[in-house]
Amino acid sequence: MTRLMKHRLFWPVFSLLALIVINTIARPQFIKITMRDGEFYGALIDILRNCAPLMLVALGMTLVIATRGIDLSVGAVMAVSGAVTLTIIDGSSSPGSTSTVLVAILAGIGVSLVLGLWNGFLVAVLDIQPIIATLVLMLAGRGVALLITDGFITTVNSEPLNFVATGYLFALPFALFIWLAAAAAIAIVERRTALGVLTEAVGINPEASRLAGVRSRGIILGAYVASGTLAGIAGIIYSSNIRAADANAAGDLIELYAILAVVLGGTSLMGGKFTIAGTVIGVLIIQTLDSTILFLGVSSAQSPVFFAIVVVIVVLIQSPRVHQWGRALTGGFRTRPGTEVRNDAEVTA
Amino acid sequence: MHAETEVAPLVEMRGITIQFPGVLALDHVDFCLRAGEVHSIMGENGAGKSTLIKALTGVYSIDSGTILVGGEERVFGSTADAQAAGISTVYQEVNLCTNLSVGENVMLGHEPRNLRGIDWRATHREAARYLADLGVHLDTHTLLSSHSIAIQQLVAISRAMVLDSRVLILDEPTSSLDRDEVDQLFAVVRDLRAKGVAIIFISHFLDQVYEISDRITVLRNGQLVGEYCAQDLPRADLVTKMIGKVLEELDDIATSAERTIDRSAAPLLRATGIGKRGVLSPADLDVYDGEVVGIAGLLGSGRTELVRLVYGADRADAGHFELHGEPAKLTSPRHAIDHRIAFSSENRREEGIIADLTVGENIALGIQARRGWLRKLRGAEYDAVVAEYIAALGVRPADPNRLAGTLSGGNQQKVLLARWLATAPELIILDEPTRGIDVGAKADIQRKVAELSHQGLSVIFISSELEEVLRLAQRVVVMRDRHQIGVLDSSDVDVDGLIDYMANQGDAQSEGSVA
Amino acid sequence: MSTTTVTAPRARLASYSRTFLDRHSSMMPTFAALLIFIALLIGAEMHFGNFLTPLNMSALLLNYAYLLILAVGMTFVIITGGIDLSVGSVMAFTGISCAKLLGEGYSAAVVIPAILLGGAAIGLLIGVLVQYFDVQPFIASLAGLFLARGLAFVVSLSSIRVENESVLWLQTTRWRFGEWYITPTGILALSVAAIGAFVLAFTRFGRTVYAVGGNEQSARLMGLNVARTKVLVYVISGVCGGLAGLVLTAYSGAGYPRNGIGTELDVIAAVVIGGTLLTGGTGYVLGSVIGVLVFATINTIIAYEGAEQAWTRIIIGLMLLMFIVVQRVIVVRSERRR
């Protein structure tokens, strides 16, 4: 049991299960999944479907955070990719045709890839602090999206586009398959190749990695490209869901929720060791919490208060000082000043 | 001059014990400091010198024992407390704010104020006065970062004087100073001693310790060895007290120094006139197959800078390289690794070990970086490589899944060595591989280096311990003040000869041009 | 030195300029921002012909008083090497609280201290998380952002009109000097800037702010009160958020829980454009004032031009990029020199 508790995914999984149990007790229909016209429906299915944009963004964010970085521009990239895709469909003569939609989606993803490359260039090549480097695009990106849509909310009615967010495949939402595929692809690439361990090496100790011959520049660049691309796909799903490109609302605050999901999943913001499974669970926790708050009759506008409390609790649990208190309570160690400098005692002694 | 026992001690530390997780850093150590003396604390890395200082200055709290200052028992919760009690420290890596002006650094927190807040004119006037007391005259408005480390150190001492300190701790103050700067510092120290300030001096340089100290306290492995009058303690005795029984244990290592190296073929590496402006004057370096080339010089002499240029960790802006007689470009670690050159940094924690990866992952990292991310070393192949090198170097504990950061310094060093040996290099550069590690690991590593060079591996070996350099290397490149001052055959010279050469040779060159 | 062969007068000039640079190198980015501001004004005047009017210039301060107040608080935080993402939300929270409390009949003399206290409380929370629980400023202030934004909607989901005379007076009063005018909110903003500048330059607390940003470890070893300083800068930023909430409520005659979404980015951009380094240790309130003016001028020019407001964000983003690249180059240069 204690070994199970020590597993890094224990607390995230525990929190998710606890949330589901609490919800089920409060409203039994929460757990119920019904079959209608050969398609599954229910609160849980909704969660799995609605979490897709956040999931994609959080997966990319995990990679970026693993390299000791952060990508603030994901929301803006979502807005741009949605704007590009929908503007192309809107402008085409046959908005309903699958090929038009495919071209438009590829264009949207392509643009996001370039934006990710831009972030990566600033961070990996020009060596600019990630927060600052991605702040540029965070500021300018929405402006670009607004220019693309001429400042309007571009609405589009196109069957193939609608399918992306609301369609069903094999009785399950299509959006679920998108994020499952993304998560699986990332997990496989990171773990079956050496990319995962090299990413962690760069995140834990960039200088040592460089001297060990690791091509950290390429790895960091790749993480931002992945983050940008995934945010682009997220933007398209978002637009498909509301059937419009809304340059102001698309991905608003999503960078913050994505970071929260990554941290909830157990990846440290200091970079290094990361877990894709943890991030998936983190996103599901956030989405379930969101659904819970909604159920409680709280206006969705007020839900940030709850997330603030979650953030505070999570960071407190991770804080070394609280760990110390925990140890002090369970006996043994005394707390004392200056403990945080202790770690380097061996080198300086 | 010497303070004798009838003077009441200014600081008395009794039975100080500090426990770190897994290590007893200080074990009932007594220490006594009198007004108007310079008291050196000596000991090898890990002996507990810094820990003792940090206990006195309130950085660490003590687990047991008492600290008396001026006869009164004191408990310091922070550096500020200690400073208020008149105890100030000047650290090796000067702990001032380089983004502020010199004057501010001297006065920060103690600026003269008037009704309109800080009186800047008075602040700079005061700062200039304190600096002038130490014989330093400069524009106090300039940024601290625009001055040399030596000046910054004097600024830090002036700051201690502003705080009206009775105890001044100098922690490795001379390690990056040249001789003139050391003289200037020592003049200041003598002056303060005459004024009754008690000074704790910590340095690796024996000469300087004997030059300035009245009294010496020796620590070893967190325990007090003893307190001595400097003039009554011969050097050899001091060294023996510091290192204990080390010397005998290392004696059985085959001295490879006498081995003859075939220098008829083109050297494996020939560096001609490599240098970098402001970092290293152009230097030459030849390494032949199977040869161990030592680099001797003090910390900051340019020894690390030289090998970093060879490895491409820093980019040389002058000179050129030949490998096996062919011109080669060495401008990044990748180039060096592609040419089968490996480099283990002196800064193990920051530039070597990836603390949160396992021992196995750390060992495999070198190979993996060579192979690229697509071809992952895994399964049986990975296990075999990791097991082989853990065994070959005797990494303890021999658990490949343990986090590397939890190993002792010596074992981390072995892991690093393993990482590089696994890539089958032709030349390996070892910068201070034996610093701060225990004697057993030290002997293991020396033995391994000797063994590898017998098998034909070329090694560049840097160490502050000159005996080690002379024992392992066939030739020794001597550095001083970021200049190469000569290359010696190790069979022609002993430790004292080498020290003498380092100290006195090549004065002519270093006076002339500055890089 | 191998370059001593330069002719004497030039050498002397060079040495003067070097002394100046040695002493004031940290002010260079602020000078650059000032030049950009002047260039913007001249360019706009040449383009429009009727831009540099007293009315326009007075309106700059009137319209962006809230941004100026936020920027002063943010300057403190960023100089310590931190960041405060919560300012826009705090402004919305305090603004809507102000409108709500006034609507319920409390007097301004009670309401104004109350909302300042509210802002301070959120700042205190962030500061304590950062200092005592080792939470990264980015994350701690993110919690503050969520909290304040949520609380704003808890207070009210829709906007609330303000009819309180004394609060509206802050905005409607125009003190005129010829064609120039200034409102009490403008005076408030300028006072905040003046007080901020004074505290940073002439108090020990202010100097500790710089020391912490330069090297926190050193500051601690120098015996400075690092903990109190770090908590206090977030409290200051929170109080500024409260004041900005008051000013914005007065400006728009209403409290609105959606105010200030994304404002934290505008504030950070203005502060950085004004020459404060995001890495901490260098910066001036005066620079931030200029940064806000640059921001405000660009906005006004775009409105004048009748162009898409989206351009503001793009131009500010590009300007930010230019500044951080230049700062990066300066840092790389100085590293190379050492």
Short mmCIF file of N, CA, C and O in Angstrom, two decimals, chain A residues 304-305 307-313 315-316, chain C residues 83-84 86 90 93 117-137 139-149 151 230-239:
data_model
loop_
_atom_site.label_atom_id
_atom_site.label_comp_id
_atom_site.label_asym_id
_atom_site.label_seq_id
_atom_site.Cartn_x
_atom_site.Cartn_y
_atom_site.Cartn_z
N PRO A 304 -13.30 30.34 -11.46
CA PRO A 304 -11.88 30.58 -11.16
C PRO A 304 -11.56 30.56 -9.67
O PRO A 304 -10.46 30.18 -9.28
N VAL A 305 -12.53 30.96 -8.83
CA VAL A 305 -12.26 30.93 -7.39
C VAL A 305 -11.87 29.53 -6.96
O VAL A 305 -10.90 29.32 -6.22
N PHE A 307 -10.67 27.15 -8.89
CA PHE A 307 -9.36 26.78 -9.43
C PHE A 307 -8.23 27.44 -8.66
O PHE A 307 -7.17 26.86 -8.47
N ALA A 308 -8.49 28.67 -8.19
CA ALA A 308 -7.48 29.34 -7.38
C ALA A 308 -7.19 28.51 -6.14
O ALA A 308 -6.03 28.30 -5.76
N ILE A 309 -8.26 28.01 -5.52
CA ILE A 309 -8.07 27.21 -4.31
C ILE A 309 -7.30 25.93 -4.64
O ILE A 309 -6.38 25.54 -3.93
N VAL A 310 -7.65 25.31 -5.79
CA VAL A 310 -6.92 24.10 -6.20
C VAL A 310 -5.44 24.41 -6.40
O VAL A 310 -4.57 23.68 -5.93
N VAL A 311 -5.17 25.51 -7.12
CA VAL A 311 -3.77 25.86 -7.36
C VAL A 311 -3.04 26.02 -6.03
O VAL A 311 -1.94 25.48 -5.83
N VAL A 312 -3.65 26.75 -5.12
CA VAL A 312 -2.98 27.00 -3.83
C VAL A 312 -2.72 25.68 -3.10
O VAL A 312 -1.63 25.44 -2.60
N ILE A 313 -3.74 24.81 -3.08
CA ILE A 313 -3.55 23.53 -2.39
C ILE A 313 -2.42 22.73 -3.03
O ILE A 313 -1.54 22.21 -2.35
N VAL A 315 0.15 23.73 -4.91
CA VAL A 315 1.50 24.25 -4.70
C VAL A 315 1.92 24.10 -3.24
O VAL A 315 3.08 23.89 -2.94
N LEU A 316 0.95 24.17 -2.34
CA LEU A 316 1.31 23.98 -0.94
C LEU A 316 1.77 22.55 -0.70
O LEU A 316 2.75 22.30 0.01
N ILE C 83 7.07 38.41 -10.87
CA ILE C 83 6.09 38.86 -11.85
C ILE C 83 4.72 38.77 -11.17
O ILE C 83 4.53 37.93 -10.29
N ASP C 84 3.81 39.67 -11.53
CA ASP C 84 2.48 39.62 -10.93
C ASP C 84 1.43 39.58 -12.02
O ASP C 84 1.15 40.59 -12.67
N SER C 86 -1.66 38.95 -11.52
CA SER C 86 -3.00 39.13 -10.97
C SER C 86 -3.55 40.54 -11.14
O SER C 86 -4.73 40.77 -10.86
N VAL C 90 -7.28 41.82 -10.13
CA VAL C 90 -7.43 42.55 -8.87
C VAL C 90 -8.15 43.87 -9.15
O VAL C 90 -9.04 44.28 -8.40
N PHE C 93 -11.77 43.08 -9.61
CA PHE C 93 -12.39 42.72 -8.32
C PHE C 93 -12.62 43.95 -7.46
O PHE C 93 -13.73 44.18 -6.96
N LEU C 117 -7.56 47.62 0.82
CA LEU C 117 -7.22 46.51 1.70
C LEU C 117 -7.43 45.18 0.99
O LEU C 117 -6.63 44.25 1.12
N GLY C 118 -8.53 45.11 0.21
CA GLY C 118 -8.80 43.89 -0.55
C GLY C 118 -7.67 43.59 -1.52
O GLY C 118 -7.18 42.45 -1.61
N GLY C 119 -7.22 44.60 -2.24
CA GLY C 119 -6.10 44.42 -3.16
C GLY C 119 -4.86 43.98 -2.41
O GLY C 119 -4.15 43.06 -2.82
N ALA C 120 -4.61 44.63 -1.27
CA ALA C 120 -3.43 44.30 -0.47
C ALA C 120 -3.49 42.85 0.00
O ALA C 120 -2.47 42.16 0.03
N ALA C 121 -4.70 42.40 0.35
CA ALA C 121 -4.83 41.04 0.87
C ALA C 121 -4.44 40.02 -0.20
O ALA C 121 -3.72 39.04 0.08
N ILE C 122 -4.89 40.25 -1.43
CA ILE C 122 -4.53 39.32 -2.51
C ILE C 122 -3.03 39.38 -2.76
O ILE C 122 -2.36 38.35 -2.93
N GLY C 123 -2.47 40.58 -2.74
CA GLY C 123 -1.02 40.71 -2.88
C GLY C 123 -0.28 39.98 -1.77
O GLY C 123 0.72 39.30 -2.02
N LEU C 124 -0.80 40.10 -0.57
CA LEU C 124 -0.16 39.43 0.58
C LEU C 124 -0.17 37.92 0.38
O LEU C 124 0.83 37.23 0.62
N LEU C 125 -1.31 37.40 -0.09
CA LEU C 125 -1.40 35.96 -0.35
C LEU C 125 -0.31 35.52 -1.34
O LEU C 125 0.42 34.55 -1.10
N ILE C 126 -0.19 36.29 -2.42
CA ILE C 126 0.81 35.94 -3.44
C ILE C 126 2.22 36.01 -2.83
O ILE C 126 3.03 35.10 -2.99
N GLY C 127 2.47 37.10 -2.12
CA GLY C 127 3.79 37.29 -1.53
C GLY C 127 4.16 36.17 -0.57
O GLY C 127 5.28 35.68 -0.57
N VAL C 128 3.22 35.76 0.25
CA VAL C 128 3.48 34.71 1.23
C VAL C 128 3.76 33.39 0.51
O VAL C 128 4.68 32.65 0.85
N LEU C 129 2.96 33.11 -0.53
CA LEU C 129 3.21 31.88 -1.30
C LEU C 129 4.61 31.91 -1.90
O LEU C 129 5.34 30.92 -1.86
N VAL C 130 4.98 33.06 -2.45
CA VAL C 130 6.29 33.16 -3.11
C VAL C 130 7.41 33.04 -2.08
O VAL C 130 8.34 32.26 -2.25
N GLN C 131 7.30 33.79 -1.01
CA GLN C 131 8.42 33.86 -0.07
C GLN C 131 8.49 32.65 0.86
O GLN C 131 9.54 32.08 1.05
N TYR C 132 7.37 32.28 1.43
CA TYR C 132 7.44 31.27 2.49
C TYR C 132 7.18 29.86 1.99
O TYR C 132 7.50 28.89 2.67
N PHE C 133 6.59 29.74 0.81
CA PHE C 133 6.32 28.38 0.33
C PHE C 133 7.04 28.09 -0.98
O PHE C 133 6.76 27.11 -1.65
N ASP C 134 7.98 28.96 -1.33
CA ASP C 134 8.82 28.72 -2.50
C ASP C 134 8.05 28.47 -3.78
O ASP C 134 8.47 27.70 -4.62
N VAL C 135 6.88 29.09 -3.89
CA VAL C 135 6.10 28.94 -5.11
C VAL C 135 6.63 29.95 -6.13
O VAL C 135 6.94 31.09 -5.78
N GLN C 136 6.77 29.53 -7.38
CA GLN C 136 7.24 30.48 -8.39
C GLN C 136 6.26 31.63 -8.50
O GLN C 136 5.05 31.42 -8.50
N PRO C 137 6.78 32.87 -8.64
CA PRO C 137 5.91 34.04 -8.71
C PRO C 137 4.84 33.88 -9.79
O PRO C 137 3.70 34.28 -9.61
N ILE C 139 3.32 31.23 -10.83
CA ILE C 139 2.23 30.36 -10.41
C ILE C 139 1.44 31.00 -9.28
O ILE C 139 0.20 30.97 -9.26
N ALA C 140 2.15 31.58 -8.32
CA ALA C 140 1.47 32.17 -7.18
C ALA C 140 0.55 33.29 -7.64
O ALA C 140 -0.60 33.39 -7.20
N SER C 141 1.06 34.14 -8.56
CA SER C 141 0.22 35.25 -9.00
C SER C 141 -0.88 34.75 -9.94
O SER C 141 -1.91 35.38 -10.09
N LEU C 142 -0.64 33.59 -10.54
CA LEU C 142 -1.70 32.96 -11.33
C LEU C 142 -2.87 32.57 -10.43
O LEU C 142 -4.04 32.80 -10.76
N ALA C 143 -2.55 32.04 -9.27
CA ALA C 143 -3.60 31.73 -8.29
C ALA C 143 -4.33 33.02 -7.92
O ALA C 143 -5.56 33.03 -7.81
N GLY C 144 -3.55 34.10 -7.74
CA GLY C 144 -4.15 35.40 -7.42
C GLY C 144 -5.07 35.86 -8.54
O GLY C 144 -6.16 36.39 -8.29
N LEU C 145 -4.64 35.64 -9.78
CA LEU C 145 -5.44 36.02 -10.94
C LEU C 145 -6.79 35.30 -10.91
O LEU C 145 -7.85 35.91 -11.01
N PHE C 146 -6.73 33.98 -10.76
CA PHE C 146 -7.96 33.18 -10.73
C PHE C 146 -8.86 33.64 -9.59
O PHE C 146 -10.06 33.86 -9.76
N LEU C 147 -8.25 33.79 -8.42
CA LEU C 147 -9.02 34.14 -7.23
C LEU C 147 -9.75 35.47 -7.43
O LEU C 147 -10.96 35.58 -7.23
N ALA C 148 -8.99 36.49 -7.86
CA ALA C 148 -9.57 37.82 -7.97
C ALA C 148 -10.65 37.85 -9.06
O ALA C 148 -11.70 38.46 -8.89
N ARG C 149 -10.36 37.17 -10.17
CA ARG C 149 -11.35 37.17 -11.25
C ARG C 149 -12.63 36.47 -10.80
O ARG C 149 -13.74 36.96 -11.03
N LEU C 151 -13.69 36.09 -7.74
CA LEU C 151 -14.34 36.91 -6.72
C LEU C 151 -15.09 38.07 -7.35
O LEU C 151 -16.17 38.47 -6.89
N LYS C 230 10.29 40.95 -0.21
CA LYS C 230 9.62 40.20 -1.28
C LYS C 230 8.11 40.14 -1.07
O LYS C 230 7.34 40.22 -2.02
N VAL C 231 7.69 39.99 0.18
CA VAL C 231 6.25 39.97 0.42
C VAL C 231 5.66 41.35 0.14
O VAL C 231 4.62 41.49 -0.51
N LEU C 232 6.39 42.37 0.58
CA LEU C 232 5.88 43.73 0.47
C LEU C 232 5.67 44.18 -0.98
O LEU C 232 4.71 44.88 -1.29
N VAL C 233 6.55 43.76 -1.89
CA VAL C 233 6.37 44.22 -3.28
C VAL C 233 5.05 43.71 -3.85
O VAL C 233 4.39 44.42 -4.61
N TYR C 234 4.66 42.50 -3.47
CA TYR C 234 3.39 41.99 -3.98
C TYR C 234 2.22 42.73 -3.33
O TYR C 234 1.19 42.96 -3.97
N VAL C 235 2.39 43.08 -2.06
CA VAL C 235 1.34 43.87 -1.39
C VAL C 235 1.21 45.22 -2.09
O VAL C 235 0.09 45.69 -2.35
N ILE C 236 2.35 45.83 -2.40
CA ILE C 236 2.31 47.13 -3.09
C ILE C 236 1.58 46.98 -4.42
O ILE C 236 0.71 47.78 -4.77
N SER C 237 1.92 45.92 -5.15
CA SER C 237 1.27 45.70 -6.43
C SER C 237 -0.24 45.50 -6.23
O SER C 237 -1.05 45.99 -7.02
N GLY C 238 -0.62 44.79 -5.16
CA GLY C 238 -2.04 44.59 -4.86
C GLY C 238 -2.74 45.91 -4.56
O GLY C 238 -3.85 46.15 -5.05
N VAL C 239 -2.08 46.76 -3.76
CA VAL C 239 -2.68 48.06 -3.44
C VAL C 239 -2.84 48.88 -4.71
O VAL C 239 -3.87 49.53 -4.93
#
